[in-house]
Amino acid sequence: MRTADVLGGGGGAMDAAEKPFLMVVEDVFCLNQGRVIRLTGRIERGRVRTADEVEIVGSGGGPITRVTGIDACQLRLEEANAGMNVGLLLPGAATGTVERGHVLAAPGSIAAHVAFVADIAPLPEDQGGAEVLTGKGLDFYIHAGAVRGVVTLPHGMDALQPLHMAAVTITLERPVALEVGQSFAFRHHGRAAGSGTVTRLLP
């Protein structure tokens, strides 16, 4: 069965379908005593077909493997497109460690990084924002996962105050799939504290 409309895909999803495949992993299920892994999530862009090669990108991500099945709304599909919520079946022995927040992507289309430059803006104080200092640890919410990271402010800046914006360097505790233009949120002491956009990836 081939359709872009199983879950209402259409419109803007048509443009996204022309880009390399990418799906953020939201849940992981082990089937048949671990011989098959079912990864669920929403396809952000591109399309995927049964037998396509995909790469698991993120901390401890596995090698390139092949999709052995696609399902959505209790239907087995041969192809799924951007905008659809699906489950992808992969051979368990070939996936390595995969968890929520990892990314399934067309091989070579996105890489994992620990350091990047981003424009960030703390929220107002009455909404949870607080000043950001160099070396301050924050919880960054990227894709569907959370990762601890440290901010380095531009040279000469002592603190980034709420409602202001700055280009900062962020170093994460573990690699995460990242690309320029990607948005994210961050928390401070468990409260929403601000948001940002990736502007440059660092080696």
PDB file of C-alpha atoms in Angstrom:
ATOM      1  CA  MET A   1       0.000   0.000   0.000  1.00  0.00           C
ATOM      2  CA  ARG A   2       1.350   3.434  -0.965  1.00  0.00           C
ATOM      3  CA  THR A   3      -0.237   6.614   0.329  1.00  0.00           C
ATOM      4  CA  ALA A   4       0.808   9.990   1.720  1.00  0.00           C
ATOM      5  CA  ASP A   5      -2.540  10.475   3.372  1.00  0.00           C
ATOM      6  CA  VAL A   6      -2.773   7.653   5.921  1.00  0.00           C
ATOM      7  CA  LEU A   7      -2.365  10.236   8.673  1.00  0.00           C
ATOM      8  CA  GLY A   8      -3.343  13.357   6.792  1.00  0.00           C
ATOM      9  CA  GLY A   9       0.001  14.039   5.086  1.00  0.00           C
ATOM     10  CA  GLY A  10      -0.169  16.617   2.309  1.00  0.00           C
ATOM     11  CA  GLY A  11       0.356  20.270   1.551  1.00  0.00           C
ATOM     12  CA  GLY A  12       3.649  21.269   3.157  1.00  0.00           C
ATOM     13  CA  ALA A  13       4.620  17.623   3.499  1.00  0.00           C
ATOM     14  CA  MET A  14       4.964  17.440  -0.297  1.00  0.00           C
ATOM     15  CA  ASP A  15       7.987  19.773  -0.233  1.00  0.00           C
ATOM     16  CA  ALA A  16       9.506  17.958   2.725  1.00  0.00           C
ATOM     17  CA  ALA A  17       9.149  14.658   0.868  1.00  0.00           C
ATOM     18  CA  GLU A  18      11.800  15.756  -1.633  1.00  0.00           C
ATOM     19  CA  LYS A  19      14.478  16.062   1.067  1.00  0.00           C
ATOM     20  CA  PRO A  20      16.611  13.209   2.493  1.00  0.00           C
ATOM     21  CA  PHE A  21      14.679  10.941   4.859  1.00  0.00           C
ATOM     22  CA  LEU A  22      14.737  11.820   8.573  1.00  0.00           C
ATOM     23  CA  MET A  23      12.634  10.502  11.461  1.00  0.00           C
ATOM     24  CA  VAL A  24      13.125  11.274  15.155  1.00  0.00           C
ATOM     25  CA  VAL A  25      12.800   8.156  17.326  1.00  0.00           C
ATOM     26  CA  GLU A  26      10.099   8.603  19.975  1.00  0.00           C
ATOM     27  CA  ASP A  27       9.716   5.024  21.237  1.00  0.00           C
ATOM     28  CA  VAL A  28      11.633   1.758  20.931  1.00  0.00           C
ATOM     29  CA  PHE A  29      10.048  -1.703  21.121  1.00  0.00           C
ATOM     30  CA  CYS A  30      11.845  -5.044  21.089  1.00  0.00           C
ATOM     31  CA  LEU A  31       9.962  -7.821  19.268  1.00  0.00           C
ATOM     32  CA  ASN A  32      10.608 -11.531  18.824  1.00  0.00           C
ATOM     33  CA  GLN A  33      13.026 -11.661  21.770  1.00  0.00           C
ATOM     34  CA  GLY A  34      15.043  -8.765  20.410  1.00  0.00           C
ATOM     35  CA  ARG A  35      15.455 -10.112  16.899  1.00  0.00           C
ATOM     36  CA  VAL A  36      13.339  -7.222  15.572  1.00  0.00           C
ATOM     37  CA  ILE A  37      13.288  -3.609  16.763  1.00  0.00           C
ATOM     38  CA  ARG A  38      10.260  -1.377  16.121  1.00  0.00           C
ATOM     39  CA  LEU A  39      11.057   2.338  16.181  1.00  0.00           C
ATOM     40  CA  THR A  40       8.156   4.786  16.183  1.00  0.00           C
ATOM     41  CA  GLY A  41       8.045   8.481  15.390  1.00  0.00           C
ATOM     42  CA  ARG A  42       7.003  11.137  12.909  1.00  0.00           C
ATOM     43  CA  ILE A  43       8.785  11.386   9.585  1.00  0.00           C
ATOM     44  CA  GLU A  44      10.116  14.944   9.491  1.00  0.00           C
ATOM     45  CA  ARG A  45      11.184  14.861   5.859  1.00  0.00           C
ATOM     46  CA  GLY A  46      11.763  12.616   2.887  1.00  0.00           C
ATOM     47  CA  ARG A  47      10.323   9.170   2.357  1.00  0.00           C
ATOM     48  CA  VAL A  48      11.262   5.633   3.292  1.00  0.00           C
ATOM     49  CA  ARG A  49      10.488   2.316   1.627  1.00  0.00           C
ATOM     50  CA  THR A  50      10.798  -1.268   2.760  1.00  0.00           C
ATOM     51  CA  ALA A  51      14.388  -2.470   2.156  1.00  0.00           C
ATOM     52  CA  ASP A  52      15.797   1.090   2.180  1.00  0.00           C
ATOM     53  CA  GLU A  53      19.072   1.623   4.002  1.00  0.00           C
ATOM     54  CA  VAL A  54      18.862   3.914   7.046  1.00  0.00           C
ATOM     55  CA  GLU A  55      21.414   5.182   9.542  1.00  0.00           C
ATOM     56  CA  ILE A  56      20.865   5.491  13.300  1.00  0.00           C
ATOM     57  CA  VAL A  57      22.418   8.822  14.349  1.00  0.00           C
ATOM     58  CA  GLY A  58      23.131   9.794  17.951  1.00  0.00           C
ATOM     59  CA  SER A  59      25.157   8.712  20.948  1.00  0.00           C
ATOM     60  CA  GLY A  60      25.962   5.027  20.571  1.00  0.00           C
ATOM     61  CA  GLY A  61      24.019   4.845  17.322  1.00  0.00           C
ATOM     62  CA  GLY A  62      24.308   1.670  15.303  1.00  0.00           C
ATOM     63  CA  PRO A  63      25.591   1.029  11.793  1.00  0.00           C
ATOM     64  CA  ILE A  64      23.666   1.429   8.564  1.00  0.00           C
ATOM     65  CA  THR A  65      20.882  -1.132   8.372  1.00  0.00           C
ATOM     66  CA  ARG A  66      17.788  -1.893   6.298  1.00  0.00           C
ATOM     67  CA  VAL A  67      14.106  -1.325   6.963  1.00  0.00           C
ATOM     68  CA  THR A  68      12.302  -4.662   7.018  1.00  0.00           C
ATOM     69  CA  GLY A  69       8.786  -3.313   7.524  1.00  0.00           C
ATOM     70  CA  ILE A  70       6.671  -0.148   7.830  1.00  0.00           C
ATOM     71  CA  ASP A  71       3.354   0.213   9.645  1.00  0.00           C
ATOM     72  CA  ALA A  72       0.925   3.041  10.362  1.00  0.00           C
ATOM     73  CA  CYS A  73      -2.637   2.981  11.740  1.00  0.00           C
ATOM     74  CA  GLN A  74      -2.458  -0.843  11.923  1.00  0.00           C
ATOM     75  CA  LEU A  75      -1.692  -0.990   8.202  1.00  0.00           C
ATOM     76  CA  ARG A  76       1.421  -2.487   6.653  1.00  0.00           C
ATOM     77  CA  LEU A  77       2.916  -0.097   4.082  1.00  0.00           C
ATOM     78  CA  GLU A  78       5.565  -0.336   1.414  1.00  0.00           C
ATOM     79  CA  GLU A  79       6.359   3.386   1.634  1.00  0.00           C
ATOM     80  CA  ALA A  80       5.856   6.263   4.077  1.00  0.00           C
ATOM     81  CA  ASN A  81       6.307  10.002   3.540  1.00  0.00           C
ATOM     82  CA  ALA A  82       6.997  13.197   5.487  1.00  0.00           C
ATOM     83  CA  GLY A  83       4.281  14.071   8.003  1.00  0.00           C
ATOM     84  CA  MET A  84       3.291  10.476   8.766  1.00  0.00           C
ATOM     85  CA  ASN A  85       3.541   8.810  12.185  1.00  0.00           C
ATOM     86  CA  VAL A  86       4.895   5.329  11.589  1.00  0.00           C
ATOM     87  CA  GLY A  87       6.636   2.321  13.059  1.00  0.00           C
ATOM     88  CA  LEU A  88       9.753   1.097  11.278  1.00  0.00           C
ATOM     89  CA  LEU A  89      10.982  -2.470  11.747  1.00  0.00           C
ATOM     90  CA  LEU A  90      14.738  -3.090  11.798  1.00  0.00           C
ATOM     91  CA  PRO A  91      16.769  -6.241  12.437  1.00  0.00           C
ATOM     92  CA  GLY A  92      17.621  -6.205  16.126  1.00  0.00           C
ATOM     93  CA  ALA A  93      21.144  -7.578  15.783  1.00  0.00           C
ATOM     94  CA  ALA A  94      22.155  -4.735  13.461  1.00  0.00           C
ATOM     95  CA  THR A  95      20.809  -1.688  15.293  1.00  0.00           C
ATOM     96  CA  GLY A  96      23.232  -1.330  18.197  1.00  0.00           C
ATOM     97  CA  THR A  97      21.973   0.929  20.975  1.00  0.00           C
ATOM     98  CA  VAL A  98      18.999   3.047  19.982  1.00  0.00           C
ATOM     99  CA  GLU A  99      16.804   5.165  22.233  1.00  0.00           C
ATOM    100  CA  ARG A 100      14.337   8.055  22.284  1.00  0.00           C
ATOM    101  CA  GLY A 101      15.912  11.140  20.731  1.00  0.00           C
ATOM    102  CA  HIS A 102      18.051   9.259  18.227  1.00  0.00           C
ATOM    103  CA  VAL A 103      17.437   9.952  14.556  1.00  0.00           C
ATOM    104  CA  LEU A 104      16.832   7.559  11.668  1.00  0.00           C
ATOM    105  CA  ALA A 105      18.088   9.135   8.475  1.00  0.00           C
ATOM    106  CA  ALA A 106      19.230   8.555   4.933  1.00  0.00           C
ATOM    107  CA  PRO A 107      22.871   7.426   5.280  1.00  0.00           C
ATOM    108  CA  GLY A 108      25.299  10.353   5.360  1.00  0.00           C
ATOM    109  CA  SER A 109      22.592  13.048   5.419  1.00  0.00           C
ATOM    110  CA  ILE A 110      23.058  14.139   9.058  1.00  0.00           C
ATOM    111  CA  ALA A 111      25.764  13.598  11.671  1.00  0.00           C
ATOM    112  CA  ALA A 112      26.029  13.633  15.458  1.00  0.00           C
ATOM    113  CA  HIS A 113      27.937  16.467  17.168  1.00  0.00           C
ATOM    114  CA  VAL A 114      28.804  17.482  20.719  1.00  0.00           C
ATOM    115  CA  ALA A 115      29.700  21.141  20.067  1.00  0.00           C
ATOM    116  CA  PHE A 116      27.943  23.855  18.093  1.00  0.00           C
ATOM    117  CA  VAL A 117      27.263  27.589  17.924  1.00  0.00           C
ATOM    118  CA  ALA A 118      23.702  28.786  18.453  1.00  0.00           C
ATOM    119  CA  ASP A 119      21.661  31.928  18.907  1.00  0.00           C
ATOM    120  CA  ILE A 120      19.877  31.549  22.248  1.00  0.00           C
ATOM    121  CA  ALA A 121      17.335  33.743  24.034  1.00  0.00           C
ATOM    122  CA  PRO A 122      16.356  33.195  27.696  1.00  0.00           C
ATOM    123  CA  LEU A 123      12.699  33.628  28.601  1.00  0.00           C
ATOM    124  CA  PRO A 124      11.517  36.507  30.833  1.00  0.00           C
ATOM    125  CA  GLU A 125      12.206  35.914  34.523  1.00  0.00           C
ATOM    126  CA  ASP A 126       8.503  35.514  35.325  1.00  0.00           C
ATOM    127  CA  GLN A 127       8.366  32.643  32.802  1.00  0.00           C
ATOM    128  CA  GLY A 128      11.391  30.769  34.142  1.00  0.00           C
ATOM    129  CA  GLY A 129      14.224  32.607  32.408  1.00  0.00           C
ATOM    130  CA  ALA A 130      17.455  33.308  34.291  1.00  0.00           C
ATOM    131  CA  GLU A 131      20.789  34.834  33.423  1.00  0.00           C
ATOM    132  CA  VAL A 132      23.129  32.498  31.557  1.00  0.00           C
ATOM    133  CA  LEU A 133      26.794  32.418  32.548  1.00  0.00           C
ATOM    134  CA  THR A 134      29.796  30.792  30.926  1.00  0.00           C
ATOM    135  CA  GLY A 135      30.165  27.281  32.294  1.00  0.00           C
ATOM    136  CA  LYS A 136      26.547  27.043  33.405  1.00  0.00           C
ATOM    137  CA  GLY A 137      25.031  23.606  32.907  1.00  0.00           C
ATOM    138  CA  LEU A 138      21.629  23.471  31.216  1.00  0.00           C
ATOM    139  CA  ASP A 139      19.326  20.714  29.994  1.00  0.00           C
ATOM    140  CA  PHE A 140      18.914  20.938  26.228  1.00  0.00           C
ATOM    141  CA  TYR A 141      15.860  19.406  24.539  1.00  0.00           C
ATOM    142  CA  ILE A 142      16.862  18.450  21.019  1.00  0.00           C
ATOM    143  CA  HIS A 143      14.603  16.285  18.870  1.00  0.00           C
ATOM    144  CA  ALA A 144      12.693  14.082  21.336  1.00  0.00           C
ATOM    145  CA  GLY A 145      15.495  13.700  23.875  1.00  0.00           C
ATOM    146  CA  ALA A 146      17.233  15.680  26.610  1.00  0.00           C
ATOM    147  CA  VAL A 147      20.970  16.093  27.064  1.00  0.00           C
ATOM    148  CA  ARG A 148      23.046  18.068  29.546  1.00  0.00           C
ATOM    149  CA  GLY A 149      25.313  20.746  28.116  1.00  0.00           C
ATOM    150  CA  VAL A 150      27.489  23.734  29.023  1.00  0.00           C
ATOM    151  CA  VAL A 151      27.296  27.237  27.533  1.00  0.00           C
ATOM    152  CA  THR A 152      30.264  29.457  26.667  1.00  0.00           C
ATOM    153  CA  LEU A 153      29.368  33.127  26.143  1.00  0.00           C
ATOM    154  CA  PRO A 154      31.081  35.383  23.591  1.00  0.00           C
ATOM    155  CA  HIS A 155      34.380  36.953  24.669  1.00  0.00           C
ATOM    156  CA  GLY A 156      33.768  39.989  26.856  1.00  0.00           C
ATOM    157  CA  MET A 157      30.199  39.066  27.854  1.00  0.00           C
ATOM    158  CA  ASP A 158      29.764  38.420  31.571  1.00  0.00           C
ATOM    159  CA  ALA A 159      26.147  37.239  31.501  1.00  0.00           C
ATOM    160  CA  LEU A 160      23.256  36.837  29.083  1.00  0.00           C
ATOM    161  CA  GLN A 161      20.164  38.356  30.661  1.00  0.00           C
ATOM    162  CA  PRO A 162      16.547  37.281  30.134  1.00  0.00           C
ATOM    163  CA  LEU A 163      14.907  38.696  26.987  1.00  0.00           C
ATOM    164  CA  HIS A 164      18.317  39.242  25.375  1.00  0.00           C
ATOM    165  CA  MET A 165      19.941  37.148  22.646  1.00  0.00           C
ATOM    166  CA  ALA A 166      23.530  36.085  22.005  1.00  0.00           C
ATOM    167  CA  ALA A 167      25.541  33.729  19.824  1.00  0.00           C
ATOM    168  CA  VAL A 168      27.018  31.171  22.228  1.00  0.00           C
ATOM    169  CA  THR A 169      28.990  27.954  22.018  1.00  0.00           C
ATOM    170  CA  ILE A 170      27.327  24.871  23.495  1.00  0.00           C
ATOM    171  CA  THR A 171      29.129  21.664  24.410  1.00  0.00           C
ATOM    172  CA  LEU A 172      26.949  18.607  25.087  1.00  0.00           C
ATOM    173  CA  GLU A 173      27.728  15.605  27.287  1.00  0.00           C
ATOM    174  CA  ARG A 174      27.111  13.202  24.407  1.00  0.00           C
ATOM    175  CA  PRO A 175      26.722  13.396  20.620  1.00  0.00           C
ATOM    176  CA  VAL A 176      23.323  14.356  19.209  1.00  0.00           C
ATOM    177  CA  ALA A 177      22.149  14.512  15.586  1.00  0.00           C
ATOM    178  CA  LEU A 178      22.399  18.187  14.631  1.00  0.00           C
ATOM    179  CA  GLU A 179      22.142  20.436  11.582  1.00  0.00           C
ATOM    180  CA  VAL A 180      22.216  24.168  10.926  1.00  0.00           C
ATOM    181  CA  GLY A 181      18.822  25.806  11.381  1.00  0.00           C
ATOM    182  CA  GLN A 182      17.641  23.263  13.948  1.00  0.00           C
ATOM    183  CA  SER A 183      15.665  24.701  16.853  1.00  0.00           C
ATOM    184  CA  PHE A 184      15.836  23.515  20.448  1.00  0.00           C
ATOM    185  CA  ALA A 185      14.723  24.451  23.955  1.00  0.00           C
ATOM    186  CA  PHE A 186      16.609  24.499  27.231  1.00  0.00           C
ATOM    187  CA  ARG A 187      15.711  24.215  30.894  1.00  0.00           C
ATOM    188  CA  HIS A 188      17.276  25.514  34.098  1.00  0.00           C
ATOM    189  CA  HIS A 189      16.584  23.736  37.403  1.00  0.00           C
ATOM    190  CA  GLY A 190      13.770  21.809  35.720  1.00  0.00           C
ATOM    191  CA  ARG A 191      11.951  24.871  34.395  1.00  0.00           C
ATOM    192  CA  ALA A 192      11.641  26.034  30.787  1.00  0.00           C
ATOM    193  CA  ALA A 193      14.300  28.746  30.463  1.00  0.00           C
ATOM    194  CA  GLY A 194      14.651  29.610  26.786  1.00  0.00           C
ATOM    195  CA  SER A 195      15.150  28.486  23.222  1.00  0.00           C
ATOM    196  CA  GLY A 196      17.727  28.633  20.475  1.00  0.00           C
ATOM    197  CA  THR A 197      18.691  27.829  16.899  1.00  0.00           C
ATOM    198  CA  VAL A 198      21.824  26.060  15.676  1.00  0.00           C
ATOM    199  CA  THR A 199      23.887  28.383  13.443  1.00  0.00           C
ATOM    200  CA  ARG A 200      27.174  26.476  13.053  1.00  0.00           C
ATOM    201  CA  LEU A 201      28.419  22.959  13.753  1.00  0.00           C
ATOM    202  CA  LEU A 202      31.839  22.485  15.350  1.00  0.00           C
ATOM    203  CA  PRO A 203      34.175  19.500  14.839  1.00  0.00           C
TER     204      PRO A 203
END
